[in-house]
Coordinates of C-alpha atoms in Angstrom, one line a residue:
Chain A
M267 CA 0.0 0.0 0.0
S268 CA 1.3 3.4 -0.9
E269 CA 0.0 7.0 -0.3
H270 CA -0.4 9.4 -3.2
H271 CA -1.5 13.0 -3.5
L272 CA -3.3 14.9 -6.3
D273 CA -3.6 18.7 -6.5
A274 CA -6.9 19.4 -8.3
R275 CA -7.3 23.0 -7.1
N276 CA -8.6 25.8 -9.3
I277 CA -10.2 23.4 -11.8
L278 CA -13.9 22.8 -12.2
C279 CA -16.0 19.7 -12.6
P280 CA -15.5 17.3 -14.2
L281 CA -11.7 17.9 -14.3
P282 CA -11.1 16.9 -10.7
V283 CA -12.9 13.6 -11.4
I284 CA -11.0 13.0 -14.6
R285 CA -7.6 13.7 -12.8
T286 CA -8.7 11.4 -10.0
Q287 CA -9.7 8.7 -12.5
N288 CA -6.4 9.0 -14.4
A289 CA -4.4 8.9 -11.2
V290 CA -6.2 5.8 -9.9
Q291 CA -5.5 4.0 -13.2
E292 CA -1.8 4.2 -12.3
L293 CA -2.3 2.8 -8.8
Q294 CA -2.5 -0.7 -7.3
K295 CA -5.3 -2.2 -5.2
G296 CA -4.9 -1.0 -1.6
D297 CA -3.1 2.3 -2.6
R298 CA -4.5 5.5 -1.2
L299 CA -5.0 8.7 -3.0
T300 CA -5.7 12.1 -1.4
V301 CA -7.2 14.7 -3.7
V302 CA -7.4 18.4 -2.9
C303 CA -10.0 20.5 -4.8
T304 CA -11.5 23.9 -4.7
D305 CA -14.6 23.0 -6.7
P306 CA -17.4 22.2 -4.1
G307 CA -18.9 19.9 -6.7
A308 CA -16.1 17.4 -6.0
L309 CA -17.7 16.7 -2.6
N310 CA -20.4 14.8 -4.5
D311 CA -18.6 13.8 -7.7
I312 CA -15.5 12.1 -6.5
P313 CA -17.3 10.0 -3.9
T314 CA -19.9 9.1 -6.6
W315 CA -17.2 8.2 -9.1
S316 CA -15.5 6.1 -6.4
R317 CA -18.7 4.2 -5.5
I318 CA -19.6 3.3 -9.1
N319 CA -16.1 2.2 -9.8
G320 CA -15.8 0.2 -6.5
H321 CA -13.3 2.3 -4.7
K322 CA -13.6 3.2 -1.0
V323 CA -13.9 6.8 0.3
L324 CA -11.9 6.8 3.6
D325 CA -12.1 10.5 4.4
L326 CA -13.9 13.6 3.2
K327 CA -13.4 17.2 4.5
N328 CA -14.6 20.6 3.4
E329 CA -12.7 23.3 5.2
N330 CA -11.8 26.8 4.2
N331 CA -13.0 26.4 0.7
L332 CA -10.9 23.3 0.2
V333 CA -12.3 19.8 -0.3
T334 CA -10.0 17.0 0.7
I335 CA -11.0 13.4 -0.2
T336 CA -9.0 10.3 0.5
I337 CA -9.9 7.1 -1.4
E338 CA -8.6 3.6 -1.3
V339 CA -8.2 1.8 -4.6
E340 CA -10.4 -1.3 -4.6
G341 CA -12.0 -2.0 -7.9
L342 CA -10.2 -2.8 -11.1
E343 CA -10.7 -0.5 -14.0
S344 CA -12.1 -2.1 -17.1
Chain B
M122 CA -30.5 6.8 -19.2
L123 CA -33.5 5.2 -21.0
A124 CA -31.4 3.8 -23.8
T125 CA -29.0 2.2 -21.4
R126 CA -31.8 0.6 -19.4
V127 CA -33.5 -0.7 -22.5
I128 CA -30.3 -2.5 -23.4
M129 CA -29.6 -3.7 -19.8
E130 CA -33.1 -5.2 -19.8
Q131 CA -31.8 -7.6 -22.5
G132 CA -29.2 -8.8 -20.1
I133 CA -26.3 -6.9 -21.8
H134 CA -23.4 -5.4 -19.8
V135 CA -23.3 -1.7 -20.4
E136 CA -20.7 0.9 -19.3
G137 CA -21.0 4.7 -19.9
I138 CA -18.7 7.2 -21.5
N139 CA -18.9 10.9 -20.9
F140 CA -16.8 13.3 -22.9
F141 CA -15.5 16.5 -21.5
T142 CA -15.0 19.1 -24.2
G143 CA -14.5 22.2 -22.0
F144 CA -17.8 23.6 -23.1
C145 CA -20.0 21.4 -20.9
V146 CA -22.5 23.1 -18.7
E147 CA -22.7 21.4 -15.4
G148 CA -24.6 22.1 -12.2
H149 CA -21.6 23.4 -10.4
T150 CA -19.7 25.1 -13.2
H151 CA -22.6 27.5 -12.6
A152 CA -22.7 26.9 -8.9
I153 CA -19.8 29.3 -8.4
R154 CA -22.6 31.8 -8.7
K155 CA -24.8 32.2 -5.7
K156 CA -28.0 32.3 -7.7
D157 CA -27.4 28.7 -8.8
R158 CA -26.4 27.3 -5.5
S159 CA -29.8 25.9 -4.8
K160 CA -29.3 23.5 -7.7
P161 CA -27.7 20.2 -6.9
K162 CA -23.9 20.3 -7.2
R163 CA -23.6 17.1 -9.0
N164 CA -22.3 15.8 -12.3
N165 CA -25.4 14.4 -14.0
A166 CA -23.5 11.7 -15.9
L167 CA -22.1 10.3 -12.7
W168 CA -25.5 10.5 -11.0
V169 CA -27.2 8.7 -13.9
A170 CA -24.5 6.0 -13.9
E171 CA -25.0 5.4 -10.2
Q172 CA -28.8 5.2 -10.7
L173 CA -28.3 2.6 -13.4
G174 CA -25.6 0.7 -11.5
I175 CA -23.1 1.0 -14.3
K176 CA -19.5 2.2 -14.5
L177 CA -18.8 5.6 -16.1
H178 CA -15.7 6.6 -17.8
I179 CA -15.1 10.4 -18.2
V180 CA -12.9 11.1 -21.1
D181 CA -11.0 14.4 -21.6
V182 CA -11.3 15.3 -25.3
I183 CA -10.4 19.0 -24.9
E184 CA -7.5 18.9 -27.4
P185 CA -9.0 16.8 -30.2
Y186 CA -12.3 18.7 -29.8
K187 CA -10.7 22.0 -30.8
N188 CA -10.7 21.0 -34.5
I189 CA -14.5 20.3 -34.3
V190 CA -15.2 23.8 -32.9
I191 CA -12.8 25.6 -35.1
N192 CA -13.4 23.8 -38.4
P193 CA -16.8 22.1 -38.4
K194 CA -17.3 20.3 -41.7
H195 CA -21.1 20.7 -41.5
G196 CA -21.0 24.3 -40.1
Y197 CA -22.6 25.8 -37.0
G198 CA -26.1 25.9 -35.7
A199 CA -27.8 29.0 -34.5
N200 CA -24.6 29.9 -32.5
L201 CA -21.1 28.4 -32.5
N202 CA -22.6 25.0 -31.9
P203 CA -21.1 22.4 -34.4
C204 CA -23.7 19.8 -33.4
L205 CA -23.5 17.4 -36.3
D206 CA -19.7 17.3 -36.3
C207 CA -19.7 17.0 -32.5
K208 CA -22.0 14.0 -32.6
S209 CA -19.9 12.2 -35.2
F210 CA -16.8 13.0 -33.2
M211 CA -18.2 11.7 -29.9
V212 CA -19.6 8.6 -31.5
S213 CA -16.2 8.0 -33.2
K214 CA -14.4 8.4 -29.8
A215 CA -16.9 6.1 -28.1
Y216 CA -16.4 3.5 -30.9
E217 CA -12.6 3.7 -30.6
W218 CA -12.9 3.3 -26.8
S219 CA -15.3 0.3 -27.2
K220 CA -12.8 -1.5 -29.4
Q221 CA -9.9 -0.8 -27.1
H222 CA -11.9 -2.2 -24.1
G223 CA -13.4 -5.2 -25.7
F224 CA -17.0 -4.1 -26.1
D225 CA -19.1 -5.3 -29.0
F226 CA -21.2 -2.3 -30.0
I227 CA -22.1 1.2 -28.9
I228 CA -25.5 2.8 -28.1
T229 CA -26.7 6.4 -27.9
G230 CA -29.9 7.9 -26.5
E231 CA -30.7 9.6 -29.8
V232 CA -34.3 10.0 -31.0
M233 CA -35.0 10.7 -34.6
G234 CA -36.3 14.2 -35.1
Q235 CA -35.6 15.3 -31.6
R236 CA -32.7 17.8 -32.3
P237 CA -32.6 20.1 -35.2
M238 CA -29.1 19.3 -36.5
S239 CA -27.7 15.9 -35.4
Q240 CA -30.8 13.8 -34.9
R241 CA -32.7 14.2 -38.1
K242 CA -33.6 11.4 -40.4
H243 CA -31.0 12.4 -43.0
T244 CA -28.2 13.3 -40.6
M245 CA -28.4 10.1 -38.4
P246 CA -26.8 8.0 -41.2
V247 CA -24.1 10.8 -41.6
V248 CA -23.1 10.3 -37.9
Q249 CA -23.0 6.5 -38.5
K250 CA -20.8 6.9 -41.5
E251 CA -18.5 9.7 -40.4
S252 CA -17.9 8.3 -37.0
G253 CA -16.7 5.0 -38.5
A254 CA -19.0 3.1 -36.2
G255 CA -21.3 2.0 -39.1
D256 CA -23.9 -0.5 -38.1
L257 CA -22.2 -1.1 -34.7
L258 CA -24.0 2.1 -33.6
V259 CA -27.4 1.2 -32.1
R260 CA -30.0 3.8 -31.2
P261 CA -32.3 1.8 -28.9
L262 CA -35.0 4.5 -28.6
C263 CA -35.6 4.8 -32.3
A264 CA -34.1 1.6 -33.7
K265 CA -37.3 0.5 -35.3
K266 CA -37.3 3.7 -37.4
L267 CA -33.9 2.7 -38.8
P268 CA -32.5 -0.2 -40.7
P269 CA -31.5 -3.2 -38.5
T270 CA -27.9 -2.8 -37.2
L271 CA -25.4 -5.7 -37.0
P272 CA -26.2 -6.5 -33.3
E273 CA -29.9 -6.8 -34.3
R274 CA -29.2 -8.9 -37.4
E275 CA -26.9 -11.2 -35.5
G276 CA -29.4 -11.6 -32.7
W277 CA -27.2 -10.1 -30.0
L278 CA -30.1 -7.7 -29.5
D279 CA -33.8 -8.4 -29.8
R280 CA -35.1 -5.7 -32.2
E281 CA -38.6 -6.3 -31.0
K282 CA -37.7 -5.0 -27.6
L283 CA -36.3 -1.7 -29.0
Y284 CA -38.4 1.4 -29.6
D285 CA -39.6 3.6 -32.5
F286 CA -39.7 7.0 -30.8
S287 CA -39.5 10.1 -33.0
G288 CA -40.1 13.8 -33.0
R289 CA -39.6 16.6 -30.4
G290 CA -42.3 15.4 -28.0
R291 CA -41.1 13.5 -25.0
K292 CA -44.2 11.8 -23.8
P293 CA -43.2 8.3 -24.9
Q294 CA -39.8 8.8 -23.1
M295 CA -41.5 10.0 -20.0
A296 CA -43.9 7.0 -20.1
L297 CA -40.9 4.7 -20.4
A298 CA -39.1 6.4 -17.6
E299 CA -42.2 5.8 -15.4
K300 CA -42.3 2.2 -16.5
F301 CA -38.7 1.8 -15.4
G302 CA -39.4 3.6 -12.1
F303 CA -37.2 6.6 -12.8
K304 CA -38.6 9.3 -10.5
E305 CA -35.9 11.8 -11.3
Y306 CA -33.8 12.4 -14.4
A307 CA -31.5 15.0 -15.7
Q308 CA -33.4 17.9 -17.4
P309 CA -34.0 17.0 -21.0
A310 CA -34.0 19.3 -24.1
G311 CA -30.3 20.3 -24.5
G312 CA -28.7 23.2 -22.7
C313 CA -25.8 21.0 -21.9
C314 CA -23.3 22.9 -24.1
F315 CA -22.2 26.5 -23.8
L316 CA -21.7 26.6 -27.6
T317 CA -25.5 26.7 -28.0
D318 CA -25.6 29.8 -25.9
A319 CA -25.8 33.1 -27.8
S320 CA -24.0 35.2 -25.2
Y321 CA -21.2 32.6 -24.8
S322 CA -20.8 32.3 -28.5
K323 CA -20.5 36.1 -28.8
K324 CA -17.7 36.1 -26.3
L325 CA -15.9 33.2 -28.1
A326 CA -16.2 35.0 -31.5
D327 CA -14.8 38.2 -29.8
L328 CA -11.9 36.2 -28.5
W329 CA -11.1 34.8 -32.0
Q330 CA -11.5 38.2 -33.7
T331 CA -9.3 40.1 -31.3
R332 CA -6.5 37.4 -31.4
G333 CA -6.7 37.2 -35.1
S334 CA -6.9 33.4 -35.1
R335 CA -9.6 30.9 -34.3
E336 CA -7.7 29.2 -31.5
Y337 CA -8.3 28.7 -27.8
E338 CA -6.9 27.1 -24.7
L339 CA -9.0 25.6 -21.9
D340 CA -8.4 28.6 -19.6
D341 CA -9.8 30.9 -22.3
I342 CA -13.0 29.0 -22.6
M343 CA -13.4 28.6 -18.9
L344 CA -13.0 32.4 -18.4
L345 CA -15.7 33.0 -21.0
K346 CA -18.2 31.3 -18.6
V347 CA -17.5 33.7 -15.7
G348 CA -18.0 37.4 -15.0
R349 CA -19.0 40.5 -16.9
H350 CA -16.9 40.9 -20.0
L351 CA -16.4 44.4 -21.4
R352 CA -14.2 45.5 -24.3
P353 CA -13.8 49.3 -24.0
R354 CA -11.0 49.4 -26.6
P355 CA -10.0 46.9 -29.3
N356 CA -6.7 46.1 -27.5
F357 CA -8.1 44.9 -24.2
K358 CA -11.0 43.6 -22.3
L359 CA -12.0 43.4 -18.7
I360 CA -13.5 40.5 -16.9
I361 CA -15.2 41.7 -13.8
S362 CA -16.6 39.3 -11.2
R363 CA -20.3 39.7 -10.4
E364 CA -20.3 38.2 -7.0
E365 CA -18.1 36.5 -4.3
G366 CA -18.1 33.1 -6.0
E367 CA -16.9 34.5 -9.2
T368 CA -14.3 36.7 -7.4
H369 CA -13.0 33.5 -5.7
F370 CA -12.8 31.7 -9.1
L371 CA -11.1 34.6 -10.9
E372 CA -8.5 34.8 -8.1
G373 CA -7.2 31.5 -9.4
Y374 CA -6.2 33.4 -12.6
R375 CA -4.9 36.6 -11.1
K376 CA -1.2 35.7 -11.6
S377 CA -1.7 35.2 -15.3
F378 CA -3.2 38.7 -15.9
T379 CA -2.9 42.3 -14.8
H380 CA -5.7 42.5 -12.3
M381 CA -7.4 45.2 -10.2
R382 CA -9.2 45.5 -6.9
T383 CA -11.0 48.5 -5.3
L384 CA -9.3 49.6 -2.0
S385 CA -11.5 52.4 -0.6
H386 CA -14.8 50.5 -1.2
G387 CA -15.9 47.0 -1.4
G388 CA -16.0 45.7 -4.9
P389 CA -15.2 43.0 -7.4
L390 CA -12.0 41.7 -8.9
A391 CA -11.2 42.5 -12.5
L392 CA -8.8 40.7 -14.9
V393 CA -7.3 42.8 -17.7
D394 CA -6.8 40.7 -20.9
G395 CA -4.7 42.4 -23.6
Q396 CA -1.8 44.8 -24.1
T397 CA -2.6 48.0 -22.3
S398 CA -1.2 51.6 -21.9
N399 CA -1.5 53.6 -18.7
D400 CA -4.5 55.4 -20.1
D401 CA -6.2 52.0 -20.8
L402 CA -5.6 50.9 -17.2
L403 CA -7.1 54.1 -15.9
L404 CA -10.2 53.6 -18.0
A405 CA -10.3 50.0 -16.7
A406 CA -10.1 51.2 -13.1
Q407 CA -13.0 53.7 -13.8
L408 CA -15.0 50.8 -15.1
L409 CA -14.2 48.6 -12.1
A410 CA -15.1 51.5 -9.8
R411 CA -18.5 51.7 -11.5
Y412 CA -19.2 48.1 -10.4
S413 CA -17.9 48.6 -6.8
Q414 CA -19.8 49.9 -3.8
G415 CA -18.2 53.3 -4.5
R416 CA -20.1 53.8 -7.8
E417 CA -21.7 57.0 -6.5
A418 CA -18.5 58.3 -4.8
D419 CA -16.3 61.1 -6.2
H420 CA -13.2 58.9 -6.1
V421 CA -12.5 55.3 -5.7
D422 CA -9.0 54.0 -4.9
V423 CA -8.0 51.1 -7.0
A424 CA -5.0 48.8 -6.8
I425 CA -3.6 47.8 -10.1
H426 CA -1.5 44.6 -9.8
H427 CA 0.6 44.5 -13.0
Y428 CA 1.4 41.2 -14.6
G429 CA 4.7 40.4 -13.2
G430 CA 4.1 41.7 -9.7
N431 CA 4.3 45.5 -9.5
V432 CA 1.4 47.1 -7.7
E433 CA 0.3 50.6 -8.3
Q434 CA -2.5 52.6 -6.6
V435 CA -4.7 55.0 -8.5
S436 CA -7.7 57.2 -7.5
V437 CA -10.4 57.4 -10.2
T438 CA -13.8 58.7 -10.7
P439 CA -16.3 55.9 -11.4
L440 CA -17.8 56.0 -14.9
N441 CA -21.5 56.8 -15.0
L442 CA -23.7 54.1 -16.6
H443 CA -24.4 56.4 -19.5
E444 CA -20.7 56.7 -20.2
I445 CA -20.5 52.9 -20.9
P446 CA -21.7 52.3 -24.4
E447 CA -23.8 49.1 -24.9
D448 CA -21.3 47.8 -27.4
W449 CA -18.6 47.6 -24.7
Y450 CA -20.5 44.6 -23.3
I451 CA -19.5 41.4 -25.0

């Protein structure tokens, strides 16, 4: 298991999801990815994307206009 | 959503593809503005995928899409919307993706006669041909109005369980949605692309005209979605935030532009796009002052943050509304 970080600040939906999706494609099952965004839409979209693709949302924060989401890679991309 | 469910009902595994062109109108692209914050901040494609229980792949096509916007073979619609070229492009990308990922055919939710450019009887075969998908492109909602495709001829799909919807009315689709138990669905009838918007298209045309070339980068087209755009002189334009959410968004771009803020009064943030003289910047400051809380004051202090870092403070008289010609607004 390894920890990874993704800076998705100052971009709007769906780019934070696309960047997350592309980053996850490079990771292994069990790896963790923490994404930082400024678009409040990421609060819904990254967890939704994670659920439909079988990944686990471990943590989700929305503080000082920054959304921070940590996901654990579970599912396998088709 | 309906087309996917129709195919899933036949026991077929379906996955979704959503393309991001840069011109997409999404709930929270607008949600940076307060007036839209009551709308759900969600990506509808993701929401639909979750309702259907399918995977969704969001594909960034910003770069290859530029050629579609700049050189549409079939021309534009009422604004700068290249709908027919766009549809062929997206179907071709979906077809390419389906081959790379081992899928047998692709489906779309098109209905014959529903949209004025890309979903007409004589343009639907154009999409089929120009996308390269040929008869591996199935339109489940109007399949019975079209010749049988390969998946139907081969029996992978039961044609009898497909539909014959046509025209602009949506009653049959709504009835089918009810049959499937869909209580909520994304708002139909277009409006999902900024290129169909007259005001946005005018700003894009202005961008191309003043640059002398029909090119753009993602930041250009994102900025066209935000703020009040005014071009007081041919060599520069101002982008002035209309509210706190837009100010916050434009702040992300302040290091790439000369920008201005009011100091003596509350007010918006303005980005200055173009090559400017001192006189141009004073005019820009007067315009910014007009949109600040000091609009009725004799003088408003404005900080000009030059591109590169120097900061200059000026005191200006706000322009009166009648001093701002209508044609300055883009």
